[in-house]
Amino acid sequence: MANTFKVLTLNSISQHGLKRFPAGYTVGSQVTDPDAILVRSQDMHAMEIPRSVKAIGRAGAGTNNIPVAEMNKRGVP
């Protein structure tokens, strides 16, 4: 059985872009224990980011809404 990668989406992300994820990815706003988070504008500083997260992707410009220093300490790009 192929690995399933789980991507939690925060905010409204275009379905046109989300359809580009290959088979084997579970993508959505209700994903639990995500491997990655895809965010647009939500402020993640007060959010408890699951330990399962291995990467955070920004669908936009800048990183002011992402706790970069905290994620660096955890090794999360």
PDB file of C-alpha atoms in Angstrom:
ATOM      1  CA  MET A   1       0.000   0.000   0.000  1.00  0.00           C
ATOM      2  CA  ALA A   2       1.344   3.445  -0.917  1.00  0.00           C
ATOM      3  CA  ASN A   3       2.133   6.042   1.719  1.00  0.00           C
ATOM      4  CA  THR A   4      -0.580   8.574   2.339  1.00  0.00           C
ATOM      5  CA  PHE A   5       0.566  12.117   2.976  1.00  0.00           C
ATOM      6  CA  LYS A   6      -1.808  14.365   4.887  1.00  0.00           C
ATOM      7  CA  VAL A   7      -1.908  18.103   4.211  1.00  0.00           C
ATOM      8  CA  LEU A   8      -3.944  20.404   6.431  1.00  0.00           C
ATOM      9  CA  THR A   9      -5.202  23.510   4.637  1.00  0.00           C
ATOM     10  CA  LEU A  10      -5.799  26.701   6.588  1.00  0.00           C
ATOM     11  CA  ASN A  11      -7.931  29.352   4.892  1.00  0.00           C
ATOM     12  CA  SER A  12      -9.572  28.895   1.528  1.00  0.00           C
ATOM     13  CA  ILE A  13      -7.051  27.458  -0.934  1.00  0.00           C
ATOM     14  CA  SER A  14      -7.990  27.296  -4.616  1.00  0.00           C
ATOM     15  CA  GLN A  15      -9.263  23.867  -5.642  1.00  0.00           C
ATOM     16  CA  HIS A  16      -7.474  24.438  -8.942  1.00  0.00           C
ATOM     17  CA  GLY A  17      -4.157  24.363  -7.078  1.00  0.00           C
ATOM     18  CA  LEU A  18      -5.123  21.603  -4.647  1.00  0.00           C
ATOM     19  CA  LYS A  19      -5.939  19.277  -7.546  1.00  0.00           C
ATOM     20  CA  ARG A  20      -2.225  19.328  -8.393  1.00  0.00           C
ATOM     21  CA  PHE A  21      -1.412  17.131  -5.391  1.00  0.00           C
ATOM     22  CA  PRO A  22      -0.745  13.590  -6.641  1.00  0.00           C
ATOM     23  CA  ALA A  23      -2.635  10.463  -5.673  1.00  0.00           C
ATOM     24  CA  GLY A  24      -1.740   9.357  -2.171  1.00  0.00           C
ATOM     25  CA  TYR A  25      -2.270  12.791  -0.623  1.00  0.00           C
ATOM     26  CA  THR A  26      -5.177  13.585   1.670  1.00  0.00           C
ATOM     27  CA  VAL A  27      -5.728  17.336   1.540  1.00  0.00           C
ATOM     28  CA  GLY A  28      -8.274  19.432   3.416  1.00  0.00           C
ATOM     29  CA  SER A  29      -9.255  21.636   6.309  1.00  0.00           C
ATOM     30  CA  GLN A  30     -10.326  18.721   8.533  1.00  0.00           C
ATOM     31  CA  VAL A  31      -7.118  16.653   8.262  1.00  0.00           C
ATOM     32  CA  THR A  32      -5.811  15.383  11.608  1.00  0.00           C
ATOM     33  CA  ASP A  33      -2.160  14.597  12.388  1.00  0.00           C
ATOM     34  CA  PRO A  34      -0.987  16.347   9.200  1.00  0.00           C
ATOM     35  CA  ASP A  35       2.422  15.833   7.623  1.00  0.00           C
ATOM     36  CA  ALA A  36       2.282  19.366   6.244  1.00  0.00           C
ATOM     37  CA  ILE A  37       0.267  22.568   6.518  1.00  0.00           C
ATOM     38  CA  LEU A  38      -0.652  24.817   3.594  1.00  0.00           C
ATOM     39  CA  VAL A  39      -1.604  28.331   4.753  1.00  0.00           C
ATOM     40  CA  ARG A  40      -2.570  31.622   3.138  1.00  0.00           C
ATOM     41  CA  SER A  41      -3.224  34.326   5.712  1.00  0.00           C
ATOM     42  CA  GLN A  42      -4.158  32.657   9.004  1.00  0.00           C
ATOM     43  CA  ASP A  43      -2.011  33.741  11.947  1.00  0.00           C
ATOM     44  CA  MET A  44      -0.363  30.542  13.171  1.00  0.00           C
ATOM     45  CA  HIS A  45       1.510  32.105  16.112  1.00  0.00           C
ATOM     46  CA  ALA A  46      -1.155  31.185  18.693  1.00  0.00           C
ATOM     47  CA  MET A  47      -1.946  27.865  17.022  1.00  0.00           C
ATOM     48  CA  GLU A  48      -0.741  24.582  18.497  1.00  0.00           C
ATOM     49  CA  ILE A  49       1.063  23.023  15.558  1.00  0.00           C
ATOM     50  CA  PRO A  50       0.918  19.215  15.697  1.00  0.00           C
ATOM     51  CA  ARG A  51       4.213  17.366  16.241  1.00  0.00           C
ATOM     52  CA  SER A  52       3.431  15.359  13.090  1.00  0.00           C
ATOM     53  CA  VAL A  53       4.066  18.433  10.879  1.00  0.00           C
ATOM     54  CA  LYS A  54       7.210  18.140   8.768  1.00  0.00           C
ATOM     55  CA  ALA A  55       6.709  21.189   6.509  1.00  0.00           C
ATOM     56  CA  ILE A  56       4.677  24.387   6.203  1.00  0.00           C
ATOM     57  CA  GLY A  57       3.917  25.898   2.813  1.00  0.00           C
ATOM     58  CA  ARG A  58       2.718  29.448   2.297  1.00  0.00           C
ATOM     59  CA  ALA A  59       0.241  30.096  -0.520  1.00  0.00           C
ATOM     60  CA  GLY A  60       1.184  33.753  -0.694  1.00  0.00           C
ATOM     61  CA  ALA A  61       4.039  36.108   0.041  1.00  0.00           C
ATOM     62  CA  GLY A  62       5.945  36.525   3.288  1.00  0.00           C
ATOM     63  CA  THR A  63       6.083  34.499   6.480  1.00  0.00           C
ATOM     64  CA  ASN A  64       4.890  36.977   9.109  1.00  0.00           C
ATOM     65  CA  ASN A  65       1.926  34.724   9.969  1.00  0.00           C
ATOM     66  CA  ILE A  66       4.110  31.627  10.539  1.00  0.00           C
ATOM     67  CA  PRO A  67       6.121  31.028  13.747  1.00  0.00           C
ATOM     68  CA  VAL A  68       9.349  30.608  11.787  1.00  0.00           C
ATOM     69  CA  ALA A  69      11.734  30.632  14.787  1.00  0.00           C
ATOM     70  CA  GLU A  70       9.722  27.940  16.604  1.00  0.00           C
ATOM     71  CA  MET A  71       9.494  25.809  13.464  1.00  0.00           C
ATOM     72  CA  ASN A  72      13.243  26.184  12.831  1.00  0.00           C
ATOM     73  CA  LYS A  73      13.910  24.779  16.314  1.00  0.00           C
ATOM     74  CA  ARG A  74      11.765  21.767  15.395  1.00  0.00           C
ATOM     75  CA  GLY A  75      13.470  21.345  12.015  1.00  0.00           C
ATOM     76  CA  VAL A  76      10.316  22.209  10.096  1.00  0.00           C
ATOM     77  CA  PRO A  77      10.934  24.169   6.867  1.00  0.00           C
TER      78      PRO A  77
END
